[in-house]
Short mmCIF file of C-alpha atoms in Angstrom, two decimals:
data_model
loop_
_atom_site.label_atom_id
_atom_site.label_comp_id
_atom_site.label_asym_id
_atom_site.label_seq_id
_atom_site.Cartn_x
_atom_site.Cartn_y
_atom_site.Cartn_z
CA UNK A 1 94.54 126.22 114.41
CA UNK A 2 92.78 129.55 114.66
CA UNK A 3 94.93 132.56 115.59
CA UNK A 4 93.37 134.85 118.16
CA UNK A 5 94.83 138.20 119.04
CA UNK A 6 96.41 141.23 117.44
CA UNK A 7 98.75 140.26 114.61
CA UNK A 8 101.12 143.19 115.22
CA UNK A 9 101.34 142.58 118.95
CA UNK A 10 104.92 142.16 120.12
CA UNK A 11 105.81 138.60 121.06
CA UNK A 12 106.86 137.93 123.63
CA UNK A 13 106.02 140.90 125.81
CA UNK A 14 108.89 141.98 128.07
CA UNK A 15 106.92 141.00 131.16
CA UNK A 16 106.42 137.50 129.76
CA UNK A 17 110.10 136.72 129.08
CA UNK A 18 110.58 135.06 132.45
CA UNK A 19 107.99 132.43 131.58
CA UNK A 20 110.03 131.42 128.53
CA UNK A 21 113.21 130.96 130.59
CA UNK A 22 114.32 127.44 131.58
CA UNK A 23 116.61 127.11 134.61
CA UNK A 24 118.58 124.44 136.41
CA UNK A 25 119.98 124.86 139.93
CA UNK A 26 123.11 122.92 140.84
CA UNK A 27 125.00 123.28 144.12
CA UNK A 28 124.16 126.95 144.61
CA UNK A 29 124.44 127.99 140.96
CA UNK A 30 121.45 128.76 138.75
CA UNK A 31 121.94 128.23 135.02
CA UNK A 32 119.24 129.80 132.84
CA UNK A 33 118.50 129.61 129.12
CA UNK A 34 115.93 131.40 126.97
CA UNK A 35 115.25 130.29 123.39
CA UNK A 36 112.70 132.13 121.29
CA UNK A 37 111.99 132.66 117.57
CA UNK A 38 113.74 135.25 115.40
CA UNK A 39 112.98 138.80 116.46
CA UNK A 40 110.24 140.64 114.59
CA UNK A 41 110.64 143.84 112.59
CA UNK A 42 109.81 146.24 115.43
CA UNK A 43 112.43 144.96 117.89
CA UNK A 44 114.93 144.58 115.03
CA UNK A 45 114.58 148.23 114.01
CA UNK A 46 114.81 149.33 117.64
CA UNK A 47 117.97 147.32 118.17
CA UNK A 48 119.52 148.71 114.97
CA UNK A 49 118.84 152.26 116.12
CA UNK A 50 120.40 151.60 119.52
CA UNK A 51 123.46 149.93 117.99
CA UNK A 52 123.74 152.41 115.09
CA UNK A 53 124.37 149.50 112.70
CA UNK A 54 122.04 147.12 110.82
CA UNK A 55 121.63 143.84 112.66
CA UNK A 56 122.13 140.39 111.03
CA UNK A 57 119.28 138.86 109.03
CA UNK A 58 118.62 136.31 111.76
CA UNK A 59 118.68 138.00 115.13
CA UNK A 60 117.43 136.23 118.25
CA UNK A 61 117.16 139.30 120.42
CA UNK A 62 115.30 137.63 123.29
CA UNK A 63 117.63 134.64 123.60
CA UNK A 64 120.15 134.47 126.40
CA UNK A 65 122.26 132.21 128.61
CA UNK A 66 122.97 133.17 132.23
CA UNK A 67 124.96 131.81 135.17
CA UNK A 68 124.11 133.06 138.67
CA UNK A 69 125.60 132.32 142.08
CA UNK A 70 122.55 132.38 144.35
CA UNK A 71 124.30 133.17 147.64
CA UNK A 72 126.20 136.23 146.42
CA UNK A 73 124.00 137.32 143.50
CA UNK A 74 126.95 137.23 141.08
CA UNK A 75 125.52 136.89 137.58
CA UNK A 76 126.89 136.65 134.05
CA UNK A 77 124.94 136.40 130.82
CA UNK A 78 125.37 136.21 127.06
CA UNK A 79 122.89 138.05 124.84
CA UNK A 80 122.66 139.22 121.22
CA UNK A 81 122.61 142.97 121.85
CA UNK A 82 125.81 143.05 123.91
CA UNK A 83 127.53 140.72 121.45
CA UNK A 84 126.68 143.00 118.51
CA UNK A 85 127.64 146.10 120.49
CA UNK A 86 131.23 144.79 120.39
CA UNK A 87 131.22 144.76 116.56
CA UNK A 88 133.55 147.42 115.15
CA UNK A 89 131.38 150.38 114.13
CA UNK A 90 134.01 151.85 111.80
CA UNK A 91 135.55 150.68 108.52
CA UNK A 92 138.87 149.96 110.25
CA UNK A 93 138.41 146.19 110.27
CA UNK A 94 135.98 145.84 107.39
CA UNK A 95 136.74 142.84 105.21
CA UNK A 96 136.58 143.07 101.44
CA UNK A 97 134.92 140.76 98.95
CA UNK A 98 135.42 140.74 95.19
CA UNK A 99 132.63 143.26 94.71
CA UNK A 100 132.93 145.06 98.03
CA UNK A 101 131.44 148.37 96.87
CA UNK A 102 128.23 146.76 95.66
CA UNK A 103 128.05 144.66 98.82
CA UNK A 104 128.49 147.65 101.10
CA UNK A 105 125.84 149.62 99.22
CA UNK A 106 123.33 146.80 99.50
CA UNK A 107 123.94 146.43 103.23
CA UNK A 108 123.39 150.14 103.82
CA UNK A 109 119.94 149.75 102.26
CA UNK A 110 118.97 146.79 104.43
CA UNK A 111 117.13 149.05 106.86
CA UNK A 112 116.19 151.99 104.68
CA UNK A 113 113.81 153.35 107.29
CA UNK A 114 116.61 153.93 109.76
CA UNK A 115 118.26 157.08 108.50
CA UNK A 116 121.00 156.96 111.13
CA UNK A 117 122.41 153.68 109.83
CA UNK A 118 124.57 154.85 106.95
CA UNK A 119 128.12 154.66 108.24
CA UNK A 120 130.44 151.76 107.42
CA UNK A 121 131.07 149.01 109.96
CA UNK A 122 132.42 145.47 110.12
CA UNK A 123 129.88 143.67 107.91
CA UNK A 124 131.25 140.31 109.05
CA UNK A 125 129.74 140.86 112.51
CA UNK A 126 132.99 139.77 114.14
CA UNK A 127 132.81 140.37 117.88
CA UNK A 128 135.20 139.91 120.79
CA UNK A 129 132.27 139.55 123.19
CA UNK A 130 133.12 137.51 126.29
CA UNK A 131 129.87 137.88 128.22
CA UNK A 132 128.23 140.50 130.41
CA UNK A 133 128.59 140.51 134.18
CA UNK A 134 125.32 142.03 135.36
CA UNK A 135 126.09 141.81 139.08
CA UNK A 136 129.17 141.12 141.17
CA UNK A 137 132.91 141.23 140.74
CA UNK A 138 134.85 141.04 137.51
CA UNK A 139 137.33 138.45 136.32
CA UNK A 140 141.03 138.88 137.06
CA UNK A 141 143.58 138.15 134.37
CA UNK A 142 145.75 135.14 135.14
CA UNK A 143 149.48 135.61 134.71
CA UNK A 144 151.26 132.99 132.62
CA UNK A 145 147.97 131.08 132.20
CA UNK A 146 148.74 129.37 135.50
CA UNK A 147 145.34 127.77 136.16
CA UNK A 148 143.68 126.58 132.93
CA UNK A 149 140.34 124.82 132.53
CA UNK A 150 140.83 121.23 133.82
CA UNK A 151 140.20 119.34 130.60
CA UNK A 152 140.76 115.95 132.22
CA UNK A 153 137.88 116.54 134.63
CA UNK A 154 135.62 117.44 131.73
CA UNK A 155 136.55 114.19 129.99
CA UNK A 156 135.10 112.13 132.83
CA UNK A 157 131.91 110.21 131.93
CA UNK A 158 129.85 112.23 134.42
CA UNK A 159 126.09 112.38 133.84
CA UNK A 160 124.90 115.49 131.99
CA UNK A 161 122.12 117.03 134.05
CA UNK A 162 121.33 119.97 131.79
CA UNK A 163 122.26 120.67 128.18
CA UNK A 164 121.26 123.47 125.81
CA UNK A 165 122.38 125.19 122.61
CA UNK A 166 121.29 128.74 121.86
CA UNK A 167 121.83 130.88 118.75
CA UNK A 168 122.14 134.64 119.34
CA UNK A 169 122.57 135.81 115.74
CA UNK A 170 123.38 134.57 112.26
CA UNK A 171 124.13 136.26 108.95
CA UNK A 172 124.83 134.73 105.54
CA UNK A 173 126.87 137.84 104.67
CA UNK A 174 124.82 138.39 101.51
CA UNK A 175 125.58 134.86 100.29
CA UNK A 176 129.34 135.37 100.78
CA UNK A 177 129.67 133.07 103.78
CA UNK A 178 128.37 133.00 107.33
CA UNK A 179 128.72 134.75 110.67
CA UNK A 180 127.19 132.78 113.53
CA UNK A 181 127.28 133.46 117.27
CA UNK A 182 125.99 130.63 119.43
CA UNK A 183 126.28 129.22 122.94
CA UNK A 184 126.36 125.61 124.06
CA UNK A 185 126.41 124.44 127.67
CA UNK A 186 126.47 121.24 129.66
CA UNK A 187 126.02 120.88 133.40
CA UNK A 188 127.44 117.93 135.33
CA UNK A 189 127.06 117.17 139.08
CA UNK A 190 130.23 119.03 140.16
CA UNK A 191 131.03 121.36 137.27
CA UNK A 192 129.78 122.95 134.05
CA UNK A 193 131.18 124.23 130.78
CA UNK A 194 129.71 126.95 128.58
CA UNK A 195 131.14 127.53 125.10
CA UNK A 196 130.11 130.70 123.25
CA UNK A 197 131.51 130.74 119.72
CA UNK A 198 131.69 133.16 116.84
CA UNK A 199 132.22 131.34 113.55
CA UNK A 200 132.85 133.66 110.61
CA UNK A 201 133.60 132.37 107.12
CA UNK A 202 134.04 134.85 104.28
CA UNK A 203 134.25 132.68 101.19
CA UNK A 204 137.60 132.75 99.39
CA UNK A 205 138.91 135.30 101.91
CA UNK A 206 139.08 134.38 105.61
CA UNK A 207 137.84 132.11 108.38
CA UNK A 208 137.65 133.19 112.03
CA UNK A 209 136.75 131.36 115.22
CA UNK A 210 136.43 133.22 118.51
CA UNK A 211 135.69 131.05 121.53
CA UNK A 212 134.75 132.01 125.06
CA UNK A 213 134.71 129.09 127.48
CA UNK A 214 133.24 129.54 130.95
CA UNK A 215 134.12 126.75 133.37
CA UNK A 216 132.47 126.60 136.80
CA UNK A 217 133.56 124.38 139.68
CA UNK A 218 130.41 124.26 141.82
CA UNK A 219 132.14 122.95 144.93
CA UNK A 220 134.99 125.50 144.97
CA UNK A 221 132.91 128.37 143.61
CA UNK A 222 135.66 128.97 141.07
CA UNK A 223 134.89 130.34 137.61
CA UNK A 224 137.42 130.38 134.75
CA UNK A 225 137.00 132.31 131.51
CA UNK A 226 139.15 131.15 128.61
CA UNK A 227 139.05 133.35 125.47
CA UNK A 228 140.69 132.39 122.17
CA UNK A 229 140.85 134.04 118.75
CA UNK A 230 141.77 131.92 115.73
CA UNK A 231 142.13 133.12 112.17
CA UNK A 232 143.49 131.97 108.80
CA UNK A 233 142.94 132.46 105.11
CA UNK A 234 140.18 130.53 103.41
CA UNK A 235 142.67 128.75 101.15
CA UNK A 236 144.91 127.75 104.06
CA UNK A 237 142.00 126.14 105.90
CA UNK A 238 140.99 124.27 102.73
CA UNK A 239 144.56 123.01 102.39
CA UNK A 240 144.64 121.87 106.03
CA UNK A 241 141.36 120.00 105.58
CA UNK A 242 142.76 118.14 102.57
CA UNK A 243 145.95 117.28 104.45
CA UNK A 244 143.96 115.79 107.32
CA UNK A 245 142.09 113.44 104.99
CA UNK A 246 138.98 115.34 103.93
CA UNK A 247 138.13 114.31 100.39
CA UNK A 248 137.60 117.14 97.86
CA UNK A 249 133.90 116.39 97.43
CA UNK A 250 133.36 116.92 101.19
CA UNK A 251 135.23 120.23 101.41
CA UNK A 252 132.17 122.46 101.02
CA UNK A 253 130.35 120.72 103.87
CA UNK A 254 133.44 120.73 106.10
CA UNK A 255 134.02 124.45 105.59
CA UNK A 256 130.51 125.11 106.89
CA UNK A 257 131.12 123.22 110.14
CA UNK A 258 133.14 125.05 112.81
CA UNK A 259 133.73 121.76 114.65
CA UNK A 260 135.60 120.42 111.62
CA UNK A 261 137.83 123.47 111.09
CA UNK A 262 138.38 125.13 114.49
CA UNK A 263 141.27 122.84 115.48
CA UNK A 264 142.99 123.48 112.13
CA UNK A 265 143.11 127.29 112.49
CA UNK A 266 146.11 128.90 114.23
CA UNK A 267 145.60 130.80 117.46
CA UNK A 268 146.28 134.54 117.37
CA UNK A 269 145.05 135.60 120.82
CA UNK A 270 144.50 133.78 124.11
CA UNK A 271 143.58 135.12 127.55
CA UNK A 272 142.77 133.30 130.77
CA UNK A 273 140.82 134.89 133.63
CA UNK A 274 139.27 133.63 136.85
CA UNK A 275 137.30 134.60 139.95
CA UNK A 276 135.92 132.89 143.02
CA UNK A 277 132.49 133.46 144.52
CA UNK A 278 131.71 132.54 148.10
#
């Protein structure tokens, strides 16, 4: 196939992003997803300058997931820039590896052309990002977790009308593990669930899972946000895997799969919020 056009031209152009967005409308709610290739060097450098930190090796800067209530205009989205903007930009929460000094030095040289990016930050790209409300009212914290996500309703064999999985960023932490932020959603006739997950594994040190679940009841116009932080040592998670029947030869694969370890990691933080649009 012959390539026609300017090689250095930005792709996609900002004005073209809407054409790469797929949407599904269900009972007054519009759910939109955009999935594009890894960002190119120009947008990467621009994002690093704006954030004042180097971005992960695999950054999907144009990807996003959004939920909009058409009648009121209320809108919430998840995107890579806002997720990374919640990464600690100091050395307060910086994790250490066996050769941390060499690792830090190498990371500072990742974007040598950006002179501003020299200060330490959380190299694990751990974020407490829970989404961005771009229009409309904010969530209200629920006292005593009185109205949780109705799991039993989600277990019903309802038809799935729309399903997508979107990666916002990924880093292999200089071959010391992985930090992955992704979103997965499914839309049923009367409700939907969006799970945005940070999975961070620093080999021989620590494993973290941070989950944001957005549940929408289309009929009631009720939206629940459930946020959980889980964390444990690498060795403790390995031990738990073995105790639950994982054979030693499968440990490496299991430790790379957040679905196999998330339920084995103790919860350290949990908040429940909700709002109603009408």
